[in-house]
């Protein structure tokens, strides 16, 4: 990059806000999806909205594309740098600006982590509901970009439900305010449009979010089944009984083995484990939990275990959240998918996945949010064996097609990013995609914000896809794949 | 055919060719929008016919007012132009109730009441209680984003819609979102069209996430003598672990304020909640009340042709302040007022003014005062003279250029509801 430009950027963000050394730039070459890597020209780390505006104005003037980045835990390559572009990290903008407990509002800068929000309000009995399992390190800005979910979004909804107002720097460097701190604001729901736009509309510099009160009582039941289909049947029966659990999760044999090896959560030794969490008033949770057990038993559960203490409940979840990373213990390489299906299609789709898995001669571990039909099949393989990686990628794609055919989606919470952009036409018509492009160009007419992502048809060159490798922060034990 | 026909007559013939001659007819006085008389009413059979009509009208420079049940046609600014009313009455089917998945796909012209009736067969419901469910259609509900008392627990209509199908002025029918409860593929165009007052496209179909119908419901009310006490109780309940599904404040003067709470669930749990409620509320004794209180919002609109109805949005802790501001301004302008505020901070306000000038004075004053609180005031329904005196939406700050850009991308010819939405979009 031109040295005058670098000096100009330095005059705004200072030395602390500028990364130019090649070895340091490599830290930013990928996000949680390590399949794709591009070393950025420059990384900028502004410390304020003003600095953000000033650097984006330069990018606009020079038509330099830029990619916003939180902690880089995304799993679809959304924060993958683009050729001849800069990365703008929000890590130095990490202050909680205001906590308003009576109104259940918190105002944060974009680099504040998801967990930090809950930590700041848990003393008052509140929490921030979206709970992606990278929550210890992932930023609220990243959550906004990806519309992150988590295990508890079946009942509580995803990020978009909790974002009320955004301060955003648009591609021309102008600062706009979307939404407000109040529930309603006249005009188009631009907060709704912005959340989940994967960094292609602008960069958030301030976020007003909603927190909620922790339930009086939370109970988690583990039910052991002889197959995932049986466990899936229990999920449908629980729903049919009129209950609305806070979370319902299934782990299959392979995933359980892996989780057990990593966390020693003392799960029952079974083919499929269903976790059912109820929350609400103590009286209601106790009465309903009395019904959940028999429903599970009637669907084939042969062991029921209720977490007896809060510590035990946390251990159960720790094992569940560790399942992704733990699969690394039972397979040298693996691919993670994020398809969604209507809940009732669960037994059929699981059967199909088994069949495809057998045909490909590859093992597939299943960990999924059964309540909302969000599957996370993990395709296990060994890159050292010739042809396996290609077979694994083909299998992962077939699973996604299966989800779309069942009336579902190619991604429930990981986003499209770089990874799944070629799949968009499987799910959307040309007219659907064209409508999305119109919205994109209304925000970013010169295609400067995270260009080449989300949509097919761009001739972006990346290095040959390579297999999954643990991200540095995973190796450091700071995050897990979910 | 008459050789001297005007171009407009050609347009009517062309539109007839799209929808069939039975499905386009002359508009009458009942079809007026803000005293503007459209020429025709058109009722296409499906999304594709709607898209064709939109495309045709875009190229022929005809303006369209989409209409569902017609219950909220007076909302928004006066349209700059209105050639046709586009009725969704022929798109009225519940396409699918996937009760095992707790989702339902419905055409835009289906009323909320008939949807709920169908869902009830499997013990489910759309957890929303908008105005006039018997006549309000799915399309109208989405276009206006009208939220009722259940929003506090179940989220707004934007949170209950999983996907939509929309006919666009360029002649395409697009879908956004999907049928599954979790989906982040592509932009969330669903959110964009919800609350857009039919200015970007015509919603033709929607998929909702559903909730079980609760086994039992109970309502408790208390009467208080000042607004700050009411606010304190609302905040105490919000800060509690009670599982309420409704919490509202009703007042028509500063000294008699009712706070209503609703619980839903299994019977044993409701009794437990009621006992806890009185502990949380401290001194204010709650007594069992009628579920009719949850219709207070809708009742405000009864016989309100000469009144001003507006929606004020503030923070929950500002509800008391809002009431005080309304009562003091109304009183000094000799205007009577009623407030029904949800604990979300969204309040419905009715002003009964004998003179238009007094109403405008109160509205301007309130709007300025709310502006200082970062709140907003939107007029929903009012006599025509009030609309001539002020913009019903108020000022949209720095995001207006972006909204205009978006309008331009989706409806460049300004075919749909020209002038009705914010900034005269």
GROMACS .gro file of C-alpha atoms in nm, chain A residues 100-103 105 124 126 146-147 149-150 153-155 157-158 160-161 163 170 175-178 180-193 195-198 200-201 213-216 239-240 242-244 280-284 287-288 340-345 369 371-372 374 407-416 424 427-429 431-432 434-443 454-455, chain B residues 99-103 124 145 147 151-153 155 158-159 168 170 172-189 191-192 194-197 199-200 209-213 235 238-241 243 264-266 268-270 272-273 276 311 313-318 344-346 373-378 393-399 402-407 409-412 421-422 425:
model
  196
  100UNK     CA    1  -2.972   0.107   3.250
  101UNK     CA    2  -3.115  -0.179   3.456
  102UNK     CA    3  -3.464  -0.032   3.515
  103UNK     CA    4  -3.516  -0.006   3.139
  105UNK     CA    5  -3.095  -0.142   2.819
  124UNK     CA    6  -2.878  -0.738   3.905
  126UNK     CA    7  -3.015  -1.002   3.422
  146UNK     CA    8  -2.389  -1.255   1.187
  147UNK     CA    9  -2.722  -1.237   1.375
  149UNK     CA   10  -2.789  -1.754   1.785
  150UNK     CA   11  -2.702  -2.010   2.050
  153UNK     CA   12  -3.265  -1.910   2.097
  154UNK     CA   13  -3.547  -2.165   2.053
  155UNK     CA   14  -3.731  -1.981   2.327
  157UNK     CA   15  -3.476  -1.566   1.985
  158UNK     CA   16  -3.154  -1.460   1.816
  160UNK     CA   17  -3.196  -0.936   1.609
  161UNK     CA   18  -3.460  -0.965   1.881
  163UNK     CA   19  -3.086  -0.504   1.925
  170UNK     CA   20  -2.157   0.377   0.622
  175UNK     CA   21  -2.247   0.833   1.063
  176UNK     CA   22  -2.612   0.726   1.088
  177UNK     CA   23  -2.836   0.616   1.371
  178UNK     CA   24  -3.067   0.323   1.306
  180UNK     CA   25  -3.346   0.406   1.893
  181UNK     CA   26  -3.340   0.307   2.258
  182UNK     CA   27  -3.719   0.279   2.251
  183UNK     CA   28  -3.905  -0.023   2.112
  184UNK     CA   29  -4.057   0.161   1.817
  185UNK     CA   30  -3.912   0.414   1.582
  186UNK     CA   31  -4.078   0.556   1.270
  187UNK     CA   32  -3.949   0.445   0.931
  188UNK     CA   33  -3.810   0.125   0.785
  189UNK     CA   34  -3.671  -0.130   1.030
  190UNK     CA   35  -3.312  -0.065   0.934
  191UNK     CA   36  -3.186  -0.230   1.251
  192UNK     CA   37  -3.365  -0.546   1.137
  193UNK     CA   38  -3.210  -0.513   0.792
  195UNK     CA   39  -2.843  -0.726   1.176
  196UNK     CA   40  -2.717  -1.030   0.989
  197UNK     CA   41  -2.581  -0.831   0.693
  198UNK     CA   42  -2.238  -0.980   0.758
  200UNK     CA   43  -2.169  -0.563   0.394
  201UNK     CA   44  -2.373  -0.256   0.497
  213UNK     CA   45  -3.427  -1.104   3.373
  214UNK     CA   46  -3.299  -1.446   3.464
  215UNK     CA   47  -3.573  -1.701   3.530
  216UNK     CA   48  -3.663  -1.796   3.884
  239UNK     CA   49  -4.370  -2.969   2.161
  240UNK     CA   50  -4.704  -3.138   2.093
  242UNK     CA   51  -4.786  -2.760   2.457
  243UNK     CA   52  -4.460  -2.698   2.639
  244UNK     CA   53  -4.207  -2.440   2.532
  280UNK     CA   54  -3.975  -2.005   3.432
  281UNK     CA   55  -4.148  -1.992   3.767
  282UNK     CA   56  -4.039  -2.264   4.009
  283UNK     CA   57  -4.387  -2.408   4.042
  284UNK     CA   58  -4.442  -2.431   3.667
  287UNK     CA   59  -4.479  -2.945   3.738
  288UNK     CA   60  -4.385  -2.952   3.370
  340UNK     CA   61  -3.170  -2.606   0.945
  341UNK     CA   62  -3.474  -2.824   0.883
  342UNK     CA   63  -3.833  -2.818   1.002
  343UNK     CA   64  -3.827  -3.006   1.331
  344UNK     CA   65  -4.066  -3.276   1.211
  345UNK     CA   66  -3.827  -3.370   0.929
  369UNK     CA   67  -3.031  -2.769   1.845
  371UNK     CA   68  -3.581  -2.748   1.931
  372UNK     CA   69  -3.529  -2.528   1.632
  374UNK     CA   70  -3.062  -2.648   1.356
  407UNK     CA   71  -3.785  -2.691   0.345
  408UNK     CA   72  -3.501  -2.561   0.557
  409UNK     CA   73  -3.201  -2.333   0.534
  410UNK     CA   74  -2.831  -2.365   0.458
  411UNK     CA   75  -2.737  -2.175   0.770
  412UNK     CA   76  -2.903  -2.124   1.105
  413UNK     CA   77  -2.641  -1.919   1.281
  414UNK     CA   78  -2.299  -1.935   1.117
  415UNK     CA   79  -2.379  -1.710   0.822
  416UNK     CA   80  -2.303  -1.732   0.450
  424UNK     CA   81  -2.725  -1.918  -0.216
  427UNK     CA   82  -3.205  -2.161  -0.162
  428UNK     CA   83  -3.293  -1.837  -0.340
  429UNK     CA   84  -3.412  -1.749  -0.690
  431UNK     CA   85  -3.508  -1.245  -0.823
  432UNK     CA   86  -3.463  -1.305  -0.448
  434UNK     CA   87  -3.145  -0.940  -0.694
  435UNK     CA   88  -3.368  -0.789  -0.423
  436UNK     CA   89  -3.092  -0.848  -0.169
  437UNK     CA   90  -2.842  -0.678  -0.400
  438UNK     CA   91  -3.066  -0.374  -0.422
  439UNK     CA   92  -3.061  -0.341  -0.048
  440UNK     CA   93  -2.686  -0.386  -0.047
  441UNK     CA   94  -2.632  -0.112  -0.304
  442UNK     CA   95  -2.860   0.125  -0.111
  443UNK     CA   96  -2.620   0.096   0.181
  454UNK     CA   97  -2.254  -1.370   0.076
  455UNK     CA   98  -2.339  -1.374  -0.293
  581UNK     CA   99  -4.830  -2.779   1.394
  582UNK     CA  100  -4.545  -3.020   1.470
  583UNK     CA  101  -4.304  -2.749   1.362
  584UNK     CA  102  -4.511  -2.476   1.525
  585UNK     CA  103  -4.524  -2.275   1.204
  606UNK     CA  104  -5.166  -2.320   1.896
  627UNK     CA  105  -4.638  -0.364   1.237
  629UNK     CA  106  -4.832  -0.470   1.808
  633UNK     CA  107  -4.544  -0.814   2.262
  634UNK     CA  108  -4.390  -0.774   2.606
  635UNK     CA  109  -4.349  -1.152   2.637
  637UNK     CA  110  -4.185  -1.006   2.091
  640UNK     CA  111  -4.123  -0.866   1.345
  641UNK     CA  112  -4.005  -1.138   1.583
  650UNK     CA  113  -4.235  -0.613  -0.624
  652UNK     CA  114  -4.049  -0.470  -1.107
  654UNK     CA  115  -4.096  -1.018  -0.962
  655UNK     CA  116  -4.228  -1.223  -0.674
  656UNK     CA  117  -3.956  -1.279  -0.418
  657UNK     CA  118  -3.930  -1.470  -0.097
  658UNK     CA  119  -3.727  -1.373   0.203
  659UNK     CA  120  -3.652  -1.571   0.515
  660UNK     CA  121  -3.802  -1.918   0.519
  661UNK     CA  122  -4.015  -2.164   0.712
  662UNK     CA  123  -3.769  -2.259   0.981
  663UNK     CA  124  -3.731  -2.081   1.312
  664UNK     CA  125  -3.362  -2.019   1.272
  665UNK     CA  126  -3.223  -1.891   0.948
  666UNK     CA  127  -2.949  -1.642   0.868
  667UNK     CA  128  -2.913  -1.708   0.495
  668UNK     CA  129  -2.905  -1.377   0.311
  669UNK     CA  130  -3.035  -1.039   0.418
  670UNK     CA  131  -3.335  -1.018   0.644
  671UNK     CA  132  -3.569  -0.856   0.390
  673UNK     CA  133  -3.769  -0.716   0.867
  674UNK     CA  134  -3.740  -0.453   0.597
  676UNK     CA  135  -4.257  -0.537   0.808
  677UNK     CA  136  -4.371  -0.190   0.909
  678UNK     CA  137  -4.292  -0.043   0.567
  679UNK     CA  138  -4.659   0.051   0.509
  681UNK     CA  139  -4.413   0.126   0.019
  682UNK     CA  140  -4.160  -0.132  -0.105
  691UNK     CA  141  -4.369  -1.904   1.429
  692UNK     CA  142  -4.642  -2.012   1.668
  693UNK     CA  143  -4.687  -2.069   2.038
  694UNK     CA  144  -4.904  -2.309   2.235
  695UNK     CA  145  -5.233  -2.168   2.363
  717UNK     CA  146  -4.068  -0.122   3.706
  720UNK     CA  147  -4.040  -0.578   3.514
  721UNK     CA  148  -3.751  -0.630   3.754
  722UNK     CA  149  -3.915  -0.937   3.912
  723UNK     CA  150  -3.902  -1.300   3.803
  725UNK     CA  151  -4.372  -1.467   3.420
  746UNK     CA  152  -5.066  -1.737   3.135
  747UNK     CA  153  -4.976  -2.098   3.197
  748UNK     CA  154  -5.090  -2.394   3.399
  750UNK     CA  155  -5.120  -2.411   3.970
  751UNK     CA  156  -4.854  -2.177   3.843
  752UNK     CA  157  -5.099  -1.888   3.803
  754UNK     CA  158  -4.835  -1.906   4.265
  755UNK     CA  159  -4.771  -1.603   4.043
  758UNK     CA  160  -4.591  -1.343   4.438
  793UNK     CA  161  -4.857   0.612   1.938
  795UNK     CA  162  -4.272   0.535   2.225
  796UNK     CA  163  -4.060   0.597   2.536
  797UNK     CA  164  -3.854   0.392   2.780
  798UNK     CA  165  -4.049   0.191   3.039
  799UNK     CA  166  -3.930   0.416   3.322
  800UNK     CA  167  -4.066   0.719   3.134
  826UNK     CA  168  -4.262  -0.194   2.663
  827UNK     CA  169  -4.287   0.185   2.669
  828UNK     CA  170  -4.520   0.198   2.371
  855UNK     CA  171  -3.645   1.207   2.609
  856UNK     CA  172  -3.532   1.034   2.286
  857UNK     CA  173  -3.893   0.924   2.241
  858UNK     CA  174  -4.120   0.954   1.940
  859UNK     CA  175  -4.482   1.034   1.861
  860UNK     CA  176  -4.656   0.897   1.552
  875UNK     CA  177  -4.450   1.046   1.146
  876UNK     CA  178  -4.244   1.334   1.279
  877UNK     CA  179  -3.882   1.381   1.181
  878UNK     CA  180  -3.665   1.079   1.112
  879UNK     CA  181  -3.312   1.179   1.198
  880UNK     CA  182  -3.004   1.098   0.995
  881UNK     CA  183  -3.130   0.766   0.855
  884UNK     CA  184  -3.084   0.575   0.356
  885UNK     CA  185  -3.458   0.505   0.369
  886UNK     CA  186  -3.508   0.714   0.055
  887UNK     CA  187  -3.232   0.520  -0.119
  888UNK     CA  188  -3.401   0.192  -0.031
  889UNK     CA  189  -3.739   0.316  -0.154
  891UNK     CA  190  -3.419   0.077  -0.529
  892UNK     CA  191  -3.743  -0.113  -0.475
  893UNK     CA  192  -4.004   0.127  -0.609
  894UNK     CA  193  -3.829   0.381  -0.831
  903UNK     CA  194  -4.464   0.697   0.474
  904UNK     CA  195  -4.185   0.882   0.660
  907UNK     CA  196  -4.149   0.847   0.084
   0.00000   0.00000   0.00000
